[in-house]
PDB file of C-alpha atoms and ligand atoms in Angstrom:
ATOM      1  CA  UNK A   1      -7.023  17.793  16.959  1.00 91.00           C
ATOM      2  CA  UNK A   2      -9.077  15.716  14.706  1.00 94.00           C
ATOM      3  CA  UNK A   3      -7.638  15.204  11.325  1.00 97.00           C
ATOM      4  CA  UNK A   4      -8.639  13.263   8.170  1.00 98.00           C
ATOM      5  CA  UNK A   5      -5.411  12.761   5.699  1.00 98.00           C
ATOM      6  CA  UNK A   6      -6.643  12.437   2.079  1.00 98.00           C
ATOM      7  CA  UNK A   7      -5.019  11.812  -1.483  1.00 96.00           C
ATOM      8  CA  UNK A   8      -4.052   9.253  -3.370  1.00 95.00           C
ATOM      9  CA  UNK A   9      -2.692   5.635  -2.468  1.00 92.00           C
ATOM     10  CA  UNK A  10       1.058   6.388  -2.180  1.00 89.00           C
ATOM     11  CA  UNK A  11       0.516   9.523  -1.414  1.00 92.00           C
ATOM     12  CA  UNK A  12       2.686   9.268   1.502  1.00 90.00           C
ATOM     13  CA  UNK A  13      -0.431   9.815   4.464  1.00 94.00           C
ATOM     14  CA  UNK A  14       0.551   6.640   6.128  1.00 93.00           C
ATOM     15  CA  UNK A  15       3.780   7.429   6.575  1.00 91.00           C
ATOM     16  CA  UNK A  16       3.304  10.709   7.833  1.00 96.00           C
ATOM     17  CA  UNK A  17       0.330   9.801   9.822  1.00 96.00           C
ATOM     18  CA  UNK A  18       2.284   7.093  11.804  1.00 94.00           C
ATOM     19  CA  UNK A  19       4.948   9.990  12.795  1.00 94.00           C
ATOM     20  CA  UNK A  20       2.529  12.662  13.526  1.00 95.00           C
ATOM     21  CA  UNK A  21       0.279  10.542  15.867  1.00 95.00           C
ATOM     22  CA  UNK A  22       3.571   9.610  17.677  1.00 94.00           C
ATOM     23  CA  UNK A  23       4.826  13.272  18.212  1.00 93.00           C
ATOM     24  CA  UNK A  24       1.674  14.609  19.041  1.00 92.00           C
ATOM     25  CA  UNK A  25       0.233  11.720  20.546  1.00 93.00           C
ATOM     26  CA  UNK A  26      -2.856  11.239  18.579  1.00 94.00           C
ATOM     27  CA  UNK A  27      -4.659   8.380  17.634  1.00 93.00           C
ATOM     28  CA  UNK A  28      -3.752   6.946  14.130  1.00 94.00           C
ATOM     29  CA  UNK A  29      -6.589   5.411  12.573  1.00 94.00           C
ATOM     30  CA  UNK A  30      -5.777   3.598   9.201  1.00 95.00           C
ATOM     31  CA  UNK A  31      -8.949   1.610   7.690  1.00 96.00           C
ATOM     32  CA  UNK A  32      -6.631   0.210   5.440  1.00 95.00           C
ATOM     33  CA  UNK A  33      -3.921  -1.353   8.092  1.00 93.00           C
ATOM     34  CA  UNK A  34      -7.152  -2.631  10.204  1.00 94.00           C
ATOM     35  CA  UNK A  35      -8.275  -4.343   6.961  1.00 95.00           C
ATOM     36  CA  UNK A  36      -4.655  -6.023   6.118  1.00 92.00           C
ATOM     37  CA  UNK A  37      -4.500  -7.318   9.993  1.00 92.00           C
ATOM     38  CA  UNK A  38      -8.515  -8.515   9.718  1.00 95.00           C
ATOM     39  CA  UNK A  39      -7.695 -10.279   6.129  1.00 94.00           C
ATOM     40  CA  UNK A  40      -4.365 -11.829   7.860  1.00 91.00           C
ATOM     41  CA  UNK A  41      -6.062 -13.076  10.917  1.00 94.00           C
ATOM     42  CA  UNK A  42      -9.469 -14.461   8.651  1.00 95.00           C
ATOM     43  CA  UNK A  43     -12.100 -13.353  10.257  1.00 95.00           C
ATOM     44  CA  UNK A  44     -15.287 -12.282   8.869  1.00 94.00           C
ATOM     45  CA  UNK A  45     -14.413  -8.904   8.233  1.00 94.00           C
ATOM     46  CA  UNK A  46     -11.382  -9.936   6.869  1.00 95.00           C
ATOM     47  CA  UNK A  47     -13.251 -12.880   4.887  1.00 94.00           C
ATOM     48  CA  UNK A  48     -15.287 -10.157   3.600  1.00 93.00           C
ATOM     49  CA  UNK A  49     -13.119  -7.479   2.612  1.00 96.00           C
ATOM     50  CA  UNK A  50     -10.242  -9.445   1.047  1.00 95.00           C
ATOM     51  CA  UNK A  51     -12.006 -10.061  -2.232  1.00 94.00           C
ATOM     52  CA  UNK A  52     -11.921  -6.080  -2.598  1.00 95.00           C
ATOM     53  CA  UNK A  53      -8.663  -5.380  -1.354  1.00 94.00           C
ATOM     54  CA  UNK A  54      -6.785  -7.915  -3.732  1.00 92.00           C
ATOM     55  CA  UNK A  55      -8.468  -6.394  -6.817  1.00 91.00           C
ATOM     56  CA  UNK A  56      -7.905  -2.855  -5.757  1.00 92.00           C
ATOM     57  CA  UNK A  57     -11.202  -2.020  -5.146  1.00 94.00           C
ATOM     58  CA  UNK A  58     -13.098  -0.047  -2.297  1.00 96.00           C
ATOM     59  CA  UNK A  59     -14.329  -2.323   0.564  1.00 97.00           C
ATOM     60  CA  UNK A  60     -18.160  -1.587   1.053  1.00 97.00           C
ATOM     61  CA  UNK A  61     -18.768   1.331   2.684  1.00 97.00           C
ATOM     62  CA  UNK A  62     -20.822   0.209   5.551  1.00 95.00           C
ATOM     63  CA  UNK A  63     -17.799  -2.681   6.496  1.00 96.00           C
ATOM     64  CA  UNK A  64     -15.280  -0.077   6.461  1.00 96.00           C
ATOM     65  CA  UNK A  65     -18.041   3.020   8.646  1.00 96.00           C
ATOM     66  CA  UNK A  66     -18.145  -0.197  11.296  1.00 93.00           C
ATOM     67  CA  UNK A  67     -14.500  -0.022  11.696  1.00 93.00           C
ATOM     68  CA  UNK A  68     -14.073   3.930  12.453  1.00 93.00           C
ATOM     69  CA  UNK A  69     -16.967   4.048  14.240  1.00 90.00           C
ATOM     70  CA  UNK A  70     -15.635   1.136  16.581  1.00 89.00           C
ATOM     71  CA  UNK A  71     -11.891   2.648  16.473  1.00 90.00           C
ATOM     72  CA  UNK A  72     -13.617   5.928  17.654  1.00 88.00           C
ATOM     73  CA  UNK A  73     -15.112   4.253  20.184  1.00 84.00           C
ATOM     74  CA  UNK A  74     -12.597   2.429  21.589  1.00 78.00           C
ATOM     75  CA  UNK A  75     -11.426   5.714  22.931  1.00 67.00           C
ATOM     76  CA  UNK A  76      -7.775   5.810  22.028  1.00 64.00           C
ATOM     77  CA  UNK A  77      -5.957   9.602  22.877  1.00 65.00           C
ATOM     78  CA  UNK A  78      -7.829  12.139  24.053  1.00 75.00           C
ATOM     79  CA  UNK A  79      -5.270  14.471  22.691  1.00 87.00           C
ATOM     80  CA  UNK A  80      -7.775  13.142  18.852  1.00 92.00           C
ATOM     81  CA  UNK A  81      -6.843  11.520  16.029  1.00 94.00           C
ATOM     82  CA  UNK A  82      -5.666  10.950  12.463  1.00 96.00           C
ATOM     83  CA  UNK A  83      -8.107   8.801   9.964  1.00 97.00           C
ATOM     84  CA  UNK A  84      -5.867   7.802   6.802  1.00 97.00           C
ATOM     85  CA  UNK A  85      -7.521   5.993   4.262  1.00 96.00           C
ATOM     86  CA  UNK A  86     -10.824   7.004   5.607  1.00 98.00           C
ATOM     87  CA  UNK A  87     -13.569   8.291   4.498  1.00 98.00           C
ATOM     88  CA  UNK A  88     -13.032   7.439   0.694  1.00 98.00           C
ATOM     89  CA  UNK A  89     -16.535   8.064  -0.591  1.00 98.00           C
ATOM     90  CA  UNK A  90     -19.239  10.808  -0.250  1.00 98.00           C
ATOM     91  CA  UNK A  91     -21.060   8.484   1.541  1.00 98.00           C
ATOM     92  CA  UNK A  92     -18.135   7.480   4.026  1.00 98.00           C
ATOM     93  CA  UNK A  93     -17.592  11.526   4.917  1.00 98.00           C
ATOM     94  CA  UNK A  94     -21.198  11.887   5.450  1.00 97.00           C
ATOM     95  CA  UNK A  95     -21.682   8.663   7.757  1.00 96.00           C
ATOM     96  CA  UNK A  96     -18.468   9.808   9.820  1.00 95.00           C
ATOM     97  CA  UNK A  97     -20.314  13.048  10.946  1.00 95.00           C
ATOM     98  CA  UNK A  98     -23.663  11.696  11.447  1.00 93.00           C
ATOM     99  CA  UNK A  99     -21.597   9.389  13.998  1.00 90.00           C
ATOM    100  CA  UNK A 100     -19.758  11.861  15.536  1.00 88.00           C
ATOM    101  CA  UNK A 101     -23.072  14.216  15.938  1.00 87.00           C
ATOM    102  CA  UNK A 102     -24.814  10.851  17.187  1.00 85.00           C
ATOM    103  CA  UNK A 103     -22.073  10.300  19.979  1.00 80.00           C
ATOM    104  CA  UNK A 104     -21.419  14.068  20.870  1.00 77.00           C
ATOM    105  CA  UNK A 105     -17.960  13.807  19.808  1.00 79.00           C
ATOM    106  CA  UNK A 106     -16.263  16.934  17.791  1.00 85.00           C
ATOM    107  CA  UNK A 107     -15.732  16.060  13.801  1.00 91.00           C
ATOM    108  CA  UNK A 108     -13.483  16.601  11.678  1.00 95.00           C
ATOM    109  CA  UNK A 109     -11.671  19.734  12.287  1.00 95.00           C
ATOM    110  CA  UNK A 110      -8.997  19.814   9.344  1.00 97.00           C
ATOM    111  CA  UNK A 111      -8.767  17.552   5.786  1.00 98.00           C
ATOM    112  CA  UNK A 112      -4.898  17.396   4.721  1.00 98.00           C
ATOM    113  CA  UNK A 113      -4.951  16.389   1.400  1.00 97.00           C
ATOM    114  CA  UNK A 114      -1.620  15.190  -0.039  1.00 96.00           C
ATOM    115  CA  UNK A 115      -1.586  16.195  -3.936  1.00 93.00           C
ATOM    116  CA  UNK A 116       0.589  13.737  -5.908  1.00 92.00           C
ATOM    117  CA  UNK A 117       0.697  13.194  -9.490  1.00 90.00           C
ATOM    118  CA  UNK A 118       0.240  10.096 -11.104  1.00 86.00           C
ATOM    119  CA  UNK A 119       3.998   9.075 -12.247  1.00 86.00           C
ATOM    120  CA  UNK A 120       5.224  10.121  -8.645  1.00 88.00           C
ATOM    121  CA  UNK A 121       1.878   7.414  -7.506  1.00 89.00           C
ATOM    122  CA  UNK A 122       3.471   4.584  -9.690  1.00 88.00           C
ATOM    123  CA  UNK A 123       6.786   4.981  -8.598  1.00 86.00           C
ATOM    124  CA  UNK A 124       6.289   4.959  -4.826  1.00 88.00           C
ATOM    125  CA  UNK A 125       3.907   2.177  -5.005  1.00 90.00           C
ATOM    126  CA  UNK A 126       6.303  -0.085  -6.925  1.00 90.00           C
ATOM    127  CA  UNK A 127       9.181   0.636  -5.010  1.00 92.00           C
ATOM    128  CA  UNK A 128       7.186   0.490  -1.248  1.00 92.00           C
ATOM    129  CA  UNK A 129       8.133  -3.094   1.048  1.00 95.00           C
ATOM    130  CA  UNK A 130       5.972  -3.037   4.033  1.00 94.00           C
ATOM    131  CA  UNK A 131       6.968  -5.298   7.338  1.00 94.00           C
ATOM    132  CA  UNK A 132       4.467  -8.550   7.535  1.00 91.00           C
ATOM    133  CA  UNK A 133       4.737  -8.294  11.560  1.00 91.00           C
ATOM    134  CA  UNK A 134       4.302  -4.449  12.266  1.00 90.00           C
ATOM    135  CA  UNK A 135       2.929  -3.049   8.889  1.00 87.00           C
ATOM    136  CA  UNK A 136       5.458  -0.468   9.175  1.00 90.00           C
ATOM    137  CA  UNK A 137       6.570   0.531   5.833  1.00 91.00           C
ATOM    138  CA  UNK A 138       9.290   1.402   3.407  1.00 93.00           C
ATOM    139  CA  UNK A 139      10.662   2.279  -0.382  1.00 92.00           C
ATOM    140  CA  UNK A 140      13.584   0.675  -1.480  1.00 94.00           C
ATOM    141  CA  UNK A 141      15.178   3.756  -3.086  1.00 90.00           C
ATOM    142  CA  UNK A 142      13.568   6.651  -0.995  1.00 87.00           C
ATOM    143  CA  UNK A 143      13.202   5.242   2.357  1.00 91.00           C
ATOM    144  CA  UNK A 144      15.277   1.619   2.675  1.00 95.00           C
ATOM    145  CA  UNK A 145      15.750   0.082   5.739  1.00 97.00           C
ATOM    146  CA  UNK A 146      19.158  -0.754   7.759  1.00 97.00           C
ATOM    147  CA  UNK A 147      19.422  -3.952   6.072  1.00 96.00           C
ATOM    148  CA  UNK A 148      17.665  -5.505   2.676  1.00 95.00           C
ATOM    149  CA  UNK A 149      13.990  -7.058   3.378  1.00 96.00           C
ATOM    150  CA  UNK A 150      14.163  -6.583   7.518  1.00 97.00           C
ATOM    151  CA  UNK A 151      11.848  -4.326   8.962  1.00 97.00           C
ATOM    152  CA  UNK A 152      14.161  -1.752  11.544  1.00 97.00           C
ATOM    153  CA  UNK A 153      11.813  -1.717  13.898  1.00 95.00           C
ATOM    154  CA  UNK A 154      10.796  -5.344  14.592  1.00 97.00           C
ATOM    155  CA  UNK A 155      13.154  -7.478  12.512  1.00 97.00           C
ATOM    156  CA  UNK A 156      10.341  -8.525  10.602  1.00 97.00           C
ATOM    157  CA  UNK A 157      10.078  -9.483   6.741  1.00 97.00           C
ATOM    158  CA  UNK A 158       9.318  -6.872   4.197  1.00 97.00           C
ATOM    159  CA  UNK A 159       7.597  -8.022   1.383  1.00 95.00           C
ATOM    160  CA  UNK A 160       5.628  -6.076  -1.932  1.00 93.00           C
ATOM    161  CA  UNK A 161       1.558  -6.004  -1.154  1.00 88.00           C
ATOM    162  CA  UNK A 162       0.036  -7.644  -3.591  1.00 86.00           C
ATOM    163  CA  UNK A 163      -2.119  -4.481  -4.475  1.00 88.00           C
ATOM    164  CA  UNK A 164       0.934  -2.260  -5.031  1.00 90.00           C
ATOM    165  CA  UNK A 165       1.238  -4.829  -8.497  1.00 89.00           C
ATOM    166  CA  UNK A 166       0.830  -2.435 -11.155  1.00 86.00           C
ATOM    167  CA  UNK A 167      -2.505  -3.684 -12.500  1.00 86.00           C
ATOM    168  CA  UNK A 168      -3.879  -3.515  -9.118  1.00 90.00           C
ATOM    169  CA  UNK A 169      -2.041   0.164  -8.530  1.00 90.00           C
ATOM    170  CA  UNK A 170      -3.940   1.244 -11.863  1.00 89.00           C
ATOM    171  CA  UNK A 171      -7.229   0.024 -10.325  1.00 91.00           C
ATOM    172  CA  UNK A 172      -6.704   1.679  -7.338  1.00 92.00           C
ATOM    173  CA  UNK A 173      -6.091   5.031  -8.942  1.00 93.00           C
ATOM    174  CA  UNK A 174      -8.748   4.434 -10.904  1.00 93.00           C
ATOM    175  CA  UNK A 175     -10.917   3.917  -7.526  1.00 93.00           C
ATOM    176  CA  UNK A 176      -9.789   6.731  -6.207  1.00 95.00           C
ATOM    177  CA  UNK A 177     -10.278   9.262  -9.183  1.00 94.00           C
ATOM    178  CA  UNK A 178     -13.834   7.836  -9.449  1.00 96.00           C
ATOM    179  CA  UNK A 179     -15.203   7.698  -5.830  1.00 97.00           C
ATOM    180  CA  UNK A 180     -12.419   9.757  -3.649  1.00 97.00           C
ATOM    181  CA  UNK A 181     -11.316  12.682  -5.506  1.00 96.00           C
ATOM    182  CA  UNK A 182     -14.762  14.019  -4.949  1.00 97.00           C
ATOM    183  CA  UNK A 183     -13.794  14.219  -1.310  1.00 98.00           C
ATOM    184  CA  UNK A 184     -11.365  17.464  -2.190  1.00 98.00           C
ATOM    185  CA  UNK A 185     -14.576  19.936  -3.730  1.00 98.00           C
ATOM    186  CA  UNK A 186     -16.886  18.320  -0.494  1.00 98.00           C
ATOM    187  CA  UNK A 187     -14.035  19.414   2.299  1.00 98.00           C
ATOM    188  CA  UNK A 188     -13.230  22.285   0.195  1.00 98.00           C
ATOM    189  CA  UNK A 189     -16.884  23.789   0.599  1.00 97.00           C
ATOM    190  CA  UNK A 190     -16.565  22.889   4.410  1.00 96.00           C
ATOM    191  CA  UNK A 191     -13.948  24.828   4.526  1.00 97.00           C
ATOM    192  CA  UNK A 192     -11.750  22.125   5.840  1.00 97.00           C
ATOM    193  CA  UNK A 193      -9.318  21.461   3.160  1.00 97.00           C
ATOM    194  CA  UNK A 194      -5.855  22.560   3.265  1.00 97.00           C
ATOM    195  CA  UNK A 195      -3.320  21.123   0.065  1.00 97.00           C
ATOM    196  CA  UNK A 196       0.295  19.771   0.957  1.00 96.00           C
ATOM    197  CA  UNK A 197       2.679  19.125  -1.896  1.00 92.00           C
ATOM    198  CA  UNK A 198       2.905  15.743  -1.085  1.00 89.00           C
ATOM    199  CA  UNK A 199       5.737  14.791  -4.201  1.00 86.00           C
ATOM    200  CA  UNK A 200       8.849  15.763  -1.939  1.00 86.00           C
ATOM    201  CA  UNK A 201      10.621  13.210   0.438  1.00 87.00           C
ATOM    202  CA  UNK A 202       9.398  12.393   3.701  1.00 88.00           C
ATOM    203  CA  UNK A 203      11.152  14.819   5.627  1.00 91.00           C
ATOM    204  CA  UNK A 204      10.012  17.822   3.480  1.00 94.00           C
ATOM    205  CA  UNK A 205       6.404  16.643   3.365  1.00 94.00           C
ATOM    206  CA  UNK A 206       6.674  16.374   7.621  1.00 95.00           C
ATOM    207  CA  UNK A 207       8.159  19.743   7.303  1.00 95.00           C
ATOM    208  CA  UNK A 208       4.858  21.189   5.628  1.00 95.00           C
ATOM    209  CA  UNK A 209       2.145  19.355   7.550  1.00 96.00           C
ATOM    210  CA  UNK A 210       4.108  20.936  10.602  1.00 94.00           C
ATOM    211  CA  UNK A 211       3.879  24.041   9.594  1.00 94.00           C
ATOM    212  CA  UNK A 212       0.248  24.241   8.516  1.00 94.00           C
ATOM    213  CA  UNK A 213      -0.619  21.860  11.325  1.00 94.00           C
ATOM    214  CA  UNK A 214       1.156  24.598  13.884  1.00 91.00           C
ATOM    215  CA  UNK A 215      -0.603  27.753  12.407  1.00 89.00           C
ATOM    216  CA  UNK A 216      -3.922  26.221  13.171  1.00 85.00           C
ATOM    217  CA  UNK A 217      -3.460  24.098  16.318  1.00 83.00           C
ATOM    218  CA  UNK A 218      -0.302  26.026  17.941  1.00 69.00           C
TER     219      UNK A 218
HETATM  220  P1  AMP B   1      -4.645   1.600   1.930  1.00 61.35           P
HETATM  221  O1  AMP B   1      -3.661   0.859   2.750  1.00 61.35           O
HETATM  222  O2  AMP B   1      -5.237   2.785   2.636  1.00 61.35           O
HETATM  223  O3  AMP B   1      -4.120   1.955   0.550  1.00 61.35           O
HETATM  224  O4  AMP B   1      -5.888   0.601   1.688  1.00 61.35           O
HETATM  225  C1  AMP B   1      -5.696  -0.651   1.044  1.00 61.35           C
HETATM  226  C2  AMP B   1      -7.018  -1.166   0.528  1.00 61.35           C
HETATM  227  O5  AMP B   1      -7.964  -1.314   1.602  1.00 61.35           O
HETATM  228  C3  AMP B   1      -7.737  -0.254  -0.475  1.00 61.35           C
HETATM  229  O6  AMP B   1      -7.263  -0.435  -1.803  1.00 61.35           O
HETATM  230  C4  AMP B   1      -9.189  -0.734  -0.320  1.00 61.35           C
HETATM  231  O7  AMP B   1      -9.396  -1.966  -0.962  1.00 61.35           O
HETATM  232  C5  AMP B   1      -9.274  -0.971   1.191  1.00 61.35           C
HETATM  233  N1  AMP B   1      -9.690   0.254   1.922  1.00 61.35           N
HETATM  234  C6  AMP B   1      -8.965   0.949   2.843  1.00 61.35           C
HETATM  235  N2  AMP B   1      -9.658   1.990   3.320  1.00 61.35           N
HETATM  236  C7  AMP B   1     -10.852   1.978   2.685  1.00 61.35           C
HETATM  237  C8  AMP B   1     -12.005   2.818   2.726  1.00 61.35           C
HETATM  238  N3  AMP B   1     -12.064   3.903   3.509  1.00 61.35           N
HETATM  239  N4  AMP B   1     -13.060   2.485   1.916  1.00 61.35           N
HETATM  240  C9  AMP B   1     -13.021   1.396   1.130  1.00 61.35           C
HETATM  241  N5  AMP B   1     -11.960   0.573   1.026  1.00 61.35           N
HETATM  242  C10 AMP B   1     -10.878   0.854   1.795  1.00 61.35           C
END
């Protein structure tokens, strides 16, 4: 089962992505956690992307097309996997199945795309804490953790990413109007695309990507 999860930053894919790829044990791919940990640890990748990243823009394509192509090829499940956050750009989609004819390996067999309005966007982002140690992450009114600022699953501190600020939020959406939204007509005409309402809580959005998820793959 090889799955992309599309939409808009807050759109909820990490979240869902994290608990999918645990219950069906697939690989979780997530360009943008691989970035964070890169730009934490400084090295070159990191050194390059950061400058991108704290404005809210899109990391060049061919830094972030290095990263898949090495998670791919690292193995992980053979069960597949879930790439959230990734591609973001025509050119991303296209360089992700030239690699995956290259190596042999089966594509992309289903697009999820999480459709959330803009308020819903704001609101998420602003509210989201995400653990320094694990990444794992949270929203102080829909999703809080056992106690204020620790993460529940490593004790951790949870802190606001700089690029869920609201300018940066608006240049994200902005980013992703511009060079992502184009993704949903491309997958659409592949015949890959399948819409969740992604504005519910986390539980009902689960709920739906079960459901369609089970039609298709049992
Ligand atoms: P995310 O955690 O997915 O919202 O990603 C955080 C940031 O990482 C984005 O705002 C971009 O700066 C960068 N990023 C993550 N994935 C990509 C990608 N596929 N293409 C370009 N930039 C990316």
């Amino acid at each position: 089962m090889n799955l992309v999860f599309l939409g808009p930053p807050g759109a909820g894919k990490g979240t869902q992505a994290v608990e999918i790829a645990r219950a069906r044990g697939l690989t979780h791919i997530s360009t943008g956690e691989i970035l964070r940990a890169a730009i934490r640890d400084g090295t070159p990748t990191g050194l390059k992307a950061k400058q991108y990243v704290d404005k809210g823009e899109l990391v060049p394509d061919g830094v972030v097309v290095d990263i898949v192509s090495e998670a791919l090829a690292g193995g992980g499940s053979s069960t597949g996997w879930i790439l959230d956050g990734f591609p973001r750009t025509l050119a991303q989609a296209k360089a992700l199945e030239s690699k995956t004819s290259e190596t042999g390996v089966k594509g992309v067999e289903m697009v999820l795309y999480f459709a959330v309005p803009d308020e819903a966007v704001i609101k998420r982002l602003s509210g989201r804490r995400m653990c320094r140690a694990c990444g794992a992450s949270y929203h102080v009114d829909f999703m809080p953790p056992a106690n204020d600022g620790v993460c529940d699953r490593c004790g951790g501190e949870l802190y606001l990413r700089d690029d869920d600020k609201p300018q940066t939020v608006r240049n994200r959406l902005a980013a992703y109007r511009e060079a992502t939204e184009p993704l949903v007509d491309y997958y659409i005409e592949k015949g890959l695309l399948v819409e969740v309402k992604g504005d519910g809580g986390p539980e009902t959005v689960r709920a739906a990507v079960e459901d369609i998820l089970g039609e298709r793959f049992c």
